[in-house]
Structures are given as structure tokens and as C-alpha cells.
CSV table of C-alpha atoms in Angstrom, one decimal:
chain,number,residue,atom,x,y,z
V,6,UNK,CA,-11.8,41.7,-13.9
V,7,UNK,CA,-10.1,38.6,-13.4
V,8,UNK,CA,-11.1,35.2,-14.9
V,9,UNK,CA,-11.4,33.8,-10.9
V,10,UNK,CA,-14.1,36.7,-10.5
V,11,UNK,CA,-16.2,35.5,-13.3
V,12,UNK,CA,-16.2,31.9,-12.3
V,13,UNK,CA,-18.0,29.8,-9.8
V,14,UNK,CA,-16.8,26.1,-9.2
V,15,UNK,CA,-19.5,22.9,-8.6
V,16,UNK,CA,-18.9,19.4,-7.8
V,17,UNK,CA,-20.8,17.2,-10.2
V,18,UNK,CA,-19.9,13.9,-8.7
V,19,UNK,CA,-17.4,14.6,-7.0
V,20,UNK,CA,-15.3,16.2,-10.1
V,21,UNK,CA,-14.9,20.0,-10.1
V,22,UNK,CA,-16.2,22.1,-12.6
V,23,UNK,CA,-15.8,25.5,-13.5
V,24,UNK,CA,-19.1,27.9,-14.5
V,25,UNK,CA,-19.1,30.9,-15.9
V,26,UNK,CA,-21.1,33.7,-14.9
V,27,UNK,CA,-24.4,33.3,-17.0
V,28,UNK,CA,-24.1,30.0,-17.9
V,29,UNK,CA,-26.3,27.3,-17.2
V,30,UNK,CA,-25.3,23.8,-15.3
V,31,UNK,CA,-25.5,21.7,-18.2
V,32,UNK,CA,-23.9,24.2,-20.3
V,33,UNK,CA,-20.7,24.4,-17.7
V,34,UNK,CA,-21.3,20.3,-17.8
V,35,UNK,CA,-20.7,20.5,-21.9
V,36,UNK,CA,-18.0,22.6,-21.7
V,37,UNK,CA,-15.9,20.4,-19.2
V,38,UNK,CA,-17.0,17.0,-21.8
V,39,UNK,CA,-19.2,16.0,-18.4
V,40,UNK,CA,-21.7,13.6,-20.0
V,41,UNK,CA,-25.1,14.7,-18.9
V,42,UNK,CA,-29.0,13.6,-20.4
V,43,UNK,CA,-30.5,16.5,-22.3
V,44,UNK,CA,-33.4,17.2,-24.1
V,45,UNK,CA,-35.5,20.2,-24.9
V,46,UNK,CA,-32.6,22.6,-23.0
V,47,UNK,CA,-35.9,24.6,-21.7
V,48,UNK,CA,-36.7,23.2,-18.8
V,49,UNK,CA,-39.8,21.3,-20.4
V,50,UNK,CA,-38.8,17.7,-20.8
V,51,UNK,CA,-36.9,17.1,-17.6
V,52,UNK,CA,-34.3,14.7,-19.4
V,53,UNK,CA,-31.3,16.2,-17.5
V,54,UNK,CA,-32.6,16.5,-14.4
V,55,UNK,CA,-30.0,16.3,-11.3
V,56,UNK,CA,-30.1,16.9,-7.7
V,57,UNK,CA,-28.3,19.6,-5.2
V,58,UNK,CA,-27.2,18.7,-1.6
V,59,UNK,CA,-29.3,21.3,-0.1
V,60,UNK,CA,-33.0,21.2,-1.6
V,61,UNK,CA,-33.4,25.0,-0.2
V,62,UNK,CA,-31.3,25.6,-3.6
V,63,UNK,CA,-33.6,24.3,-5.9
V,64,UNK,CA,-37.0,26.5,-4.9
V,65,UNK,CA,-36.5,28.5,-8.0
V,66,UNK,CA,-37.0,25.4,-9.8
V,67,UNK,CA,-40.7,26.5,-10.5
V,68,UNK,CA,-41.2,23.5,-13.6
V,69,UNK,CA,-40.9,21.0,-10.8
V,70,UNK,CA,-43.0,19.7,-8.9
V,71,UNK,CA,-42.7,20.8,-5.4
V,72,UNK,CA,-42.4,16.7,-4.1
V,73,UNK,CA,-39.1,16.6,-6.6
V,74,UNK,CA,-37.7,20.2,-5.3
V,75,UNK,CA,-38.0,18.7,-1.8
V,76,UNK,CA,-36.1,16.2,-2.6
V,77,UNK,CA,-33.4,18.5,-3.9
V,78,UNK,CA,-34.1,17.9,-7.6
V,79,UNK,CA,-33.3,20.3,-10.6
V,80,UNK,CA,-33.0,20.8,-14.3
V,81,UNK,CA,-29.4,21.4,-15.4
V,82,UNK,CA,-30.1,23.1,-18.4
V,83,UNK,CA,-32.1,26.0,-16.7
V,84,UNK,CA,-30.4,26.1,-13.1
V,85,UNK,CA,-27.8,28.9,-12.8
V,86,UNK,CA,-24.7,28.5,-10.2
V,87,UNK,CA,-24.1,31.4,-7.8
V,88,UNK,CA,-21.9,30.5,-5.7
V,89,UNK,CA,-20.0,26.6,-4.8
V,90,UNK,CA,-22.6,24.1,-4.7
V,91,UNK,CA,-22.5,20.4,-4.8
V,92,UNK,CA,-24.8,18.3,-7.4
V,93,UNK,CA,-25.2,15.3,-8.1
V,94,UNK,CA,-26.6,12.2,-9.8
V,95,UNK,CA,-27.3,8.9,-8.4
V,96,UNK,CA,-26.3,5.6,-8.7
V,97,UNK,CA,-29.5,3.7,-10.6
V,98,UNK,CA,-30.2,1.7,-7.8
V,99,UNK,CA,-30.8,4.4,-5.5
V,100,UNK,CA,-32.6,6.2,-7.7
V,101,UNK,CA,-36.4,6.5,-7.8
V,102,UNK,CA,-36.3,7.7,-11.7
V,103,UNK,CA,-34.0,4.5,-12.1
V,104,UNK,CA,-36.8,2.4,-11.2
V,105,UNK,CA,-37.5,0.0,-14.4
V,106,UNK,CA,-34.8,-2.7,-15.6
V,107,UNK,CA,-35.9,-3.9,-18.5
V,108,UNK,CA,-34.3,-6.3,-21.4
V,109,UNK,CA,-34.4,-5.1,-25.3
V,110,UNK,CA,-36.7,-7.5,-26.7
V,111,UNK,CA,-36.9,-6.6,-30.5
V,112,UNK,CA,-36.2,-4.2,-32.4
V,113,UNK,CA,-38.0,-3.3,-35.8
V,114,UNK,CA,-37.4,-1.3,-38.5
V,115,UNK,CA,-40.2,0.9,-39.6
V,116,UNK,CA,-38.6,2.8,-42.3
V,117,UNK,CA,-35.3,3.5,-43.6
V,118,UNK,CA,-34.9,5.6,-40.7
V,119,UNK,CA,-37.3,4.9,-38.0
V,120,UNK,CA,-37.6,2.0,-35.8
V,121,UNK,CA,-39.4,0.3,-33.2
V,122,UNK,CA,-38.1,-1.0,-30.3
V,123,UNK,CA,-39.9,-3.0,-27.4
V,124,UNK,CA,-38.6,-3.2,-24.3
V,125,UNK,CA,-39.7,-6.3,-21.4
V,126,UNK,CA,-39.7,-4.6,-17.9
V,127,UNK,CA,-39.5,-6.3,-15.0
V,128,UNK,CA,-42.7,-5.1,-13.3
V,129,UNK,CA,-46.0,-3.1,-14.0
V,130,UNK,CA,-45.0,0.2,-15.8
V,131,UNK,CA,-46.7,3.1,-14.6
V,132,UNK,CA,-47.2,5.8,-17.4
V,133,UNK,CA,-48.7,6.6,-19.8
V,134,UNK,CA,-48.1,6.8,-23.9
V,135,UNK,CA,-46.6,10.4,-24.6
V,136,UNK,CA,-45.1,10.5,-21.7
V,137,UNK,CA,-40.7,10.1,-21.7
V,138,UNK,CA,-38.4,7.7,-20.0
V,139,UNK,CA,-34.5,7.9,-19.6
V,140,UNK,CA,-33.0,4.5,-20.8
V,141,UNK,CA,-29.8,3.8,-19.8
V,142,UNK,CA,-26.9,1.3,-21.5
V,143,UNK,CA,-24.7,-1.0,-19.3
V,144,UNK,CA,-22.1,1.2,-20.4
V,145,UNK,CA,-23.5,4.2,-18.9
V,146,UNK,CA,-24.7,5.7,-22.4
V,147,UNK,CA,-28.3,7.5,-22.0
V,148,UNK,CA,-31.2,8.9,-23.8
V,149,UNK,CA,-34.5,9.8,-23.6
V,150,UNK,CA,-37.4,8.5,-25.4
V,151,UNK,CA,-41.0,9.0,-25.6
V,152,UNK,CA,-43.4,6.5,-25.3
V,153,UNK,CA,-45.5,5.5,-27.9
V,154,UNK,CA,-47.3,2.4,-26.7
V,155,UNK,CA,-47.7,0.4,-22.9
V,156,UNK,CA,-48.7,-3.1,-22.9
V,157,UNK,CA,-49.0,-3.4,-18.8
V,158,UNK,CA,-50.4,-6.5,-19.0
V,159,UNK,CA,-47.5,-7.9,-20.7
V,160,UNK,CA,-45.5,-4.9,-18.9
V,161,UNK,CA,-43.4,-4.2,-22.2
V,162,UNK,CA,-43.0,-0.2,-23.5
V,163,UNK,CA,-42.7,0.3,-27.1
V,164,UNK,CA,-40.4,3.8,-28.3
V,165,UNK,CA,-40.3,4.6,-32.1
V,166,UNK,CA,-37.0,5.7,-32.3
V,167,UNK,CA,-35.0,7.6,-35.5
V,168,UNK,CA,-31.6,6.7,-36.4
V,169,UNK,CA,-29.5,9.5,-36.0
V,170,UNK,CA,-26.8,9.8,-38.5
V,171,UNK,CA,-23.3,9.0,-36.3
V,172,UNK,CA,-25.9,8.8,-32.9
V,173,UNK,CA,-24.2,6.2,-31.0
V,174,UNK,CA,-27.3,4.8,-29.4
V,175,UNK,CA,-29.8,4.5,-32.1
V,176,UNK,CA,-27.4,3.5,-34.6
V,177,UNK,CA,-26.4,0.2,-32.3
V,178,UNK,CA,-30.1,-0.6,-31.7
V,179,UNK,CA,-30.4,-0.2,-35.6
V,180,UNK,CA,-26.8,-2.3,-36.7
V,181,UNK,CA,-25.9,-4.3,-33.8
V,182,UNK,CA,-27.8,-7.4,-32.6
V,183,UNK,CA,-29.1,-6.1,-29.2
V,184,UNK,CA,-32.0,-8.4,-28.3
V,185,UNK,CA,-31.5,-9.7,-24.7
V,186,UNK,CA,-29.3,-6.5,-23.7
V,187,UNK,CA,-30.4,-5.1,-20.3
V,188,UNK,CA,-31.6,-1.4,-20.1
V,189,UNK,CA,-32.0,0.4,-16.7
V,190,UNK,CA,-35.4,2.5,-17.5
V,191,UNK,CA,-36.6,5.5,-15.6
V,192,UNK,CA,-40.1,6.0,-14.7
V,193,UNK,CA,-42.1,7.5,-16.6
V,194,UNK,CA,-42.3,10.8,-16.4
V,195,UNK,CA,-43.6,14.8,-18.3
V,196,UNK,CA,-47.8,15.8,-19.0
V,197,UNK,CA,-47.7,15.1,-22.2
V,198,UNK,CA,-50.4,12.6,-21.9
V,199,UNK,CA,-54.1,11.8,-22.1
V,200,UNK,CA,-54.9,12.0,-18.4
V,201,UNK,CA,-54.1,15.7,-18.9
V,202,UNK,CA,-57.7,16.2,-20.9
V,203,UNK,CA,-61.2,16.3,-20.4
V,204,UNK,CA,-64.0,14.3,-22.6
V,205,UNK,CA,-65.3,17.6,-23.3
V,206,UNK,CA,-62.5,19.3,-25.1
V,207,UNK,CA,-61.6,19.1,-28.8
V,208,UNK,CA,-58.0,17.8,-29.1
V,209,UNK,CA,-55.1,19.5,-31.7
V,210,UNK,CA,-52.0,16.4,-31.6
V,211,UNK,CA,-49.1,17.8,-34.5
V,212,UNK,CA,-45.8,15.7,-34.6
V,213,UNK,CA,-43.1,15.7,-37.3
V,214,UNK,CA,-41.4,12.8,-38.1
V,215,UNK,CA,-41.1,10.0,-34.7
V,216,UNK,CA,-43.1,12.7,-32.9
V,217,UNK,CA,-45.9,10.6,-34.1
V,218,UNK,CA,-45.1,7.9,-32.0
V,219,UNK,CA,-46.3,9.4,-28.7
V,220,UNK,CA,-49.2,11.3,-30.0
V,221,UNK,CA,-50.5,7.8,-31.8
V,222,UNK,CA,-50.4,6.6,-28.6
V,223,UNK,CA,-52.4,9.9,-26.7
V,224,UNK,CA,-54.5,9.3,-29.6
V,225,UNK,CA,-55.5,5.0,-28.9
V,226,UNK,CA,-56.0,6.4,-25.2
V,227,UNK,CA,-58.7,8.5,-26.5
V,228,UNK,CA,-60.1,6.6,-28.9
V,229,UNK,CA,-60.3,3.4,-25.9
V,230,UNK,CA,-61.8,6.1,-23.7
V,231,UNK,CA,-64.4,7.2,-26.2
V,232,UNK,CA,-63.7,10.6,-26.0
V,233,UNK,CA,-66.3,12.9,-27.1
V,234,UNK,CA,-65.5,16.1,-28.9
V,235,UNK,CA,-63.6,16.2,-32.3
V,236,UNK,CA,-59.6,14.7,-32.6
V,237,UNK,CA,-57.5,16.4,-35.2
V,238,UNK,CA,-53.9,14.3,-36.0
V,239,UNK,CA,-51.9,16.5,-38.2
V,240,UNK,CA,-48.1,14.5,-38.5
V,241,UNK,CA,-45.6,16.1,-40.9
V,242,UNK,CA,-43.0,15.2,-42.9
V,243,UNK,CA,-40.5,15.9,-45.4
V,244,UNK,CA,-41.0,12.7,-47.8
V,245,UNK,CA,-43.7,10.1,-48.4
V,246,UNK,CA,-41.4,7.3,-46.2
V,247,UNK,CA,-41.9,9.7,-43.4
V,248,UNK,CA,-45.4,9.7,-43.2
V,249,UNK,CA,-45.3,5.4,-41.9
V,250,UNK,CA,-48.3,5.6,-39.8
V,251,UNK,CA,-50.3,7.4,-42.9
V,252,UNK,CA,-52.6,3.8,-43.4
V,253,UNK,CA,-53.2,2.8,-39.9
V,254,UNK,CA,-54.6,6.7,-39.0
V,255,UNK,CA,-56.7,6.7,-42.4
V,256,UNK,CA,-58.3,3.7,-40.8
V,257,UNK,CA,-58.8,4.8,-37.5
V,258,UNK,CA,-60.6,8.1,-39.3
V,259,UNK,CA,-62.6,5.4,-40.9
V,260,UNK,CA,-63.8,3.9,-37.8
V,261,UNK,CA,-64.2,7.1,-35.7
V,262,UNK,CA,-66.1,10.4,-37.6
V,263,UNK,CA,-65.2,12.5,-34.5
V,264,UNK,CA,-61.1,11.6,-35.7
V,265,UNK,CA,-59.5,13.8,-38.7
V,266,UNK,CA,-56.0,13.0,-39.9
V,267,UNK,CA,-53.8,15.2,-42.2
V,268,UNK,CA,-50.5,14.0,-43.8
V,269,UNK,CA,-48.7,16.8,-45.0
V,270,UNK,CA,-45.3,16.8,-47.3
V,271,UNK,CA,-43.1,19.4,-47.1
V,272,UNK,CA,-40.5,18.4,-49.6
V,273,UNK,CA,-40.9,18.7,-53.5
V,274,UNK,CA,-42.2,15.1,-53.9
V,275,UNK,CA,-46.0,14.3,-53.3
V,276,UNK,CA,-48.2,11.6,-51.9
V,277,UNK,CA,-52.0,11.3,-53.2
V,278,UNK,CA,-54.1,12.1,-50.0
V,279,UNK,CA,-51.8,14.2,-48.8
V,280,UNK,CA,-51.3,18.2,-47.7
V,281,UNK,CA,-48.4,20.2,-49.1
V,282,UNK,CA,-46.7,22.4,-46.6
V,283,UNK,CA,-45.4,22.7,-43.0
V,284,UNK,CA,-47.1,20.6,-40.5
V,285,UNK,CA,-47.9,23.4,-37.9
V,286,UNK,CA,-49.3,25.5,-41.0
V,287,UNK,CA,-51.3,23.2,-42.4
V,288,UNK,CA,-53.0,22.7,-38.8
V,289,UNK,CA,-53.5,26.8,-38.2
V,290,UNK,CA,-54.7,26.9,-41.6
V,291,UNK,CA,-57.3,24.3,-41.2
V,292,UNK,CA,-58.1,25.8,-37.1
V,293,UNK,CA,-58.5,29.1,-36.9
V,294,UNK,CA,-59.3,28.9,-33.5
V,295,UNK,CA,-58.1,26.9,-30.6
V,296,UNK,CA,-60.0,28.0,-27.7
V,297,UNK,CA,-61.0,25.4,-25.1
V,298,UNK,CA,-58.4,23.2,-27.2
V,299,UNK,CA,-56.2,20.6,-25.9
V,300,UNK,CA,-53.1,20.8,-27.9
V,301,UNK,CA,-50.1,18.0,-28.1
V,302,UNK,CA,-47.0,19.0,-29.9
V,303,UNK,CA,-44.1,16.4,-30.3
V,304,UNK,CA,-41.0,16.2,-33.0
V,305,UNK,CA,-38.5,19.0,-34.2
V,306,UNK,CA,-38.0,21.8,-31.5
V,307,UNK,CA,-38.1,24.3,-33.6
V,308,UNK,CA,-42.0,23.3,-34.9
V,309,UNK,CA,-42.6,22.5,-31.4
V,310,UNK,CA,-41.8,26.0,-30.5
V,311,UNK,CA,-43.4,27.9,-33.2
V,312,UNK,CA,-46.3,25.6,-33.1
V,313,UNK,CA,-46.8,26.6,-29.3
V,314,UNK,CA,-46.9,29.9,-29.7
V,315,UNK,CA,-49.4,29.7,-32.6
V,316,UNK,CA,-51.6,27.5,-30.7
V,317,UNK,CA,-51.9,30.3,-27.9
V,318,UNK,CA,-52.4,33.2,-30.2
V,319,UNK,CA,-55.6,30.9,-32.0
V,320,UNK,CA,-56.7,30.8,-28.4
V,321,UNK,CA,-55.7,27.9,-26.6
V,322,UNK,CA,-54.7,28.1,-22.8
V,323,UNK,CA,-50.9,27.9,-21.9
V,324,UNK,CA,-51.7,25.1,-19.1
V,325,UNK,CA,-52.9,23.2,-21.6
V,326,UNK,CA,-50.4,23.2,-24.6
V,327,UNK,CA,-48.0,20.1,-23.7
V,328,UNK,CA,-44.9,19.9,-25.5
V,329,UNK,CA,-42.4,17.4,-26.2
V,330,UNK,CA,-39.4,18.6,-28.5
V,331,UNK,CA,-36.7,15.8,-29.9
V,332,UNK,CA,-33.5,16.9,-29.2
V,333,UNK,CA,-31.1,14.7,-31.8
V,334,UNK,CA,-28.3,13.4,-29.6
């Protein structure tokens, strides 16, 4: 069979590119050094989401919703290429997931690692903490962070963000003085969010590392919102320094009986008031059944995807196990 027979070609902005039998867009985008958002590579957090001239071509899309396949939206990284097709992406100020500009405002550092960086929007931000945006450099460089806080009376969003060894955009908001750069912001968008619950559920949040950010932010909705039934905050971590929002959630627990909050270390060093072991089994250990549970899983992909399928084998519905994974990029 020859190479030709094997291949399909796609436009991605006008520039050609060669997919192989099998592969997905956003792999054939990789492969051709096509710069392109990812995330979760699942089809769960919608970071590399792109369009196709014809929206009849993007029905099989079934993770999104049927407003955004109308309009001829679909995820790269689970859309396969059958025959030539033309996608696309946007300029920003055509866009509808372009829709925030927004100037870096300050920028934090939280731990060695881990900082936080507030961002002033333009107008009134509608989201939610938990749920993602795409933030975009003047340069074109873009990533996708999840939201920990929104202040929409002062319409600012707040990201906790970890520096990635060699990442080029969170080492220049850790090392370069960008206060007053512009961002281009996308709306808010994923269900990983508080308006997915109901006051009469128990809710499971687990997050390693930043993936604390978001759920700390579900978790103020809640607390604001008086919710009803029991809140368990399990947040992981290899060392102690990981573990930065350890005082403020022993204080909340303080403050609210229905709120339980585990540390847990899984390195060799140990923290007093902490629990030694993986995150996700310190949670299944402590819950040993999930049913009628709302769960909220955030951080490393691979704890986010054993974690999920734990959570439904302890009894907790599918439709109501909301996942964001952090892709390092």
C-alpha cells in the first residue's frame, strides 16, 4: 500500500497537513510542529477545540454541546480525518471563546513553584471557579488555566498557576516583569463547577498539587451557598510546600462541621496533621461509598483518571464525576 493510500490531507489555516490513517487532528497538528492548545487529549477539557467548514462534520462530536456542533466546533485531539476537510481557528476578535481582554495585574508567588496570578478583564466575567479559560499572549502563545477565584465585582479572575520547568509561559509570568501585559481570555468554559450540584448531595473535591486552585474555589461557592450535606477536600502532594492552602482549609473546617479536609504527603518527608499516601487512596480509603456523591477531580491526569474510575466503582454516577486533568505544556 502506498504512503498516498494511508494519508488524508486538511487545511488548518490555510496550510496543508498530512494525516495518517488513525491519527487524530491534533496529533497530525504535532507531527507537522502546527501549534495548537491541548489539554486533557480526551476530549474532556475542550482546550484545543477548533472548527470545520461544514458543521454536518462535526455531529460525531458527542462531548459538545449541540449549540457549539452547529456552529461547526470540534476537539482536535479526538476528531479523526476521513477524507480532505478544511478547519480552522479564528482570529480572536471573531471569536466568541476570544471574548475577554484582560491586562496581567500581579502576579504572586505562592511557593517555590506555584503562583498566583490576577488578571483585570475588561467587562463582567461570566463563569464560574473550576471552570477553564484559554489565555492567549500578544505573541500568539496559549494555555489553558483553570479558575480558582472570580471577583465580578471588580471583574478580575485569579489562576494558581505551577511553573513548569523550561514551560515558556509560566516561567515568563514567574521571571519576567509582566504586570500591565495584555492577555486575550476566552470565556469561560467546562462543568467542572458548583452549579453542577445540588444542596442535597455530599460532595468528594481531590486535587494534587495547583489542582487545588479550582476545587478551593467550588469549595467558597458552597460554603457562600450554605450547602447542606457533608464536603470532603482531600488535596495531595508530594512535599509539605505543596500542601500551601493546608492553613486556610483547616480554618474553613473550623468554621464549618459539615467541611473535612485531608492533607496527604506522598513523599518520604512528613507534616504533623497530615495523611501519608496517594491522594485518591487516602480518599477511597476514608469513603467507601460514593453513591449519590458529587465528585470533583483536578491536577495530575493520571490521578484524575484513576481517581474517576474509583469514584464510579464506590458508587458515584458518571454524569456527575467532573474532571479537570493538567496537562504540563
Amino acid at each position: 500500500m502506498s504512503d498516498a493510500s494511508r494519508t488524508v490531507t486538511f487545511t488548518f489555516d490555510g496550510q496543508e497537513v498530512k494525516c495518517q490513517r488513525g491519527e487524530t487532528v491534533l496529533e497530525a497538528l504535532e507531527r507537522a510542529g502546527i501549534k495548537h492548545p491541548s489539554g486533557c487529549r480526551n476530549g474532556q477539557c475542550w482546550s484545543c477545540k477548533c472548527y470545520v467548514d461544514s458543521p454536518d462534520k462535526a455531529v460525531s462530536q458527542s462531548k459538545l454541546p449541540e449549540k457549539m456542533k452547529k456552529q461547526g466546533a470540534l476537539l482536535a485531539c479526538t476528531y479523526h480525518v476521513d477524507e480532505p476537510t478544511t478547519l480552522f481557528s479564528l482570529p480572536p476578535e471573531t471569536l466568541a471563546e476570544h471574548a475577554l481582554e484582560g491586562i496581567i495585574q500581579n502576579v504572586q508567588h505562592l511557593t517555590d513553584e506555584i503562583l498566583e496570578l490576577t488578571v483585570a478583564c475588561e467587562k463582567n466575567i461570566e463563569g464560574r471557579p473550576g471552570q477553564f479559560v484559554q489565555m492567549k499572549r500578544e505573541d500568539g502563545l496559549t494555555r489553558t488555566y483553570s479558575i480558582a477565584e472570580i471577583s465580578k465585582e471588580e471583574t478580575k479572575l485569579r489562576f494558581h498557576i505551577r511553573e513548569i520547568p523550561n514551560g515558556k509561559m509560566s516561567s515568563w509570568l514567574a521571571h519576567e516583569d509582566v504586570s500591565g501585559n495584555p492577555v486575550h481570555l476566552s470565556e469561560p468554559q467546562g462543568e467542572c463547577h458548583y452549579g453542577r450540584t445540588r444542596q442535597d448531595q455530599p460532595l468528594l473535591l481531590i486535587g494534587t498539587g495547583s489542582g487545588a486552585a479550582p476545587l478551593y474555589g467550588i469549595l467558597q461557592e458552597a460554603l457562600a451557598a450554605k450547602h447542606r450535606e457533608e464536603i470532603w477536600f482531600f488535596h495531595g502532594s508530594r512535599n509539605p510546600s505543596g500542601l500551601y492552602l493546608d492553613t486556610p482549609l483547616h480554618k474553613l473546617t473550623q468554621e464549618h462541621s459539615n467541611l473535612h479536609y485531608y492533607g496527604c504527603l506522598s513523599g518520604e518527608e512528613n507534616l504533623a496533621g497530615t495523611h501519608q499516601g496517594r491522594v485518591e487512596s487516602v480518599a477511597f480509603s476514608t469513603l467507601s461509598s460514593l453513591t449519590g456523591f458529587a465528585v470533583f477531580l483536578c491536577g495530575h491526569p493520571e490521578m484524575v483518571k484513576n481517581a474517576k474510575k474509583k469514584a464510579y466503582l464506590s458508587g458515584a454516577s458518571l454524569d456527575e464525576i467532573y474532571c479537570d486533568p493538567f496537562v504540563a505544556s
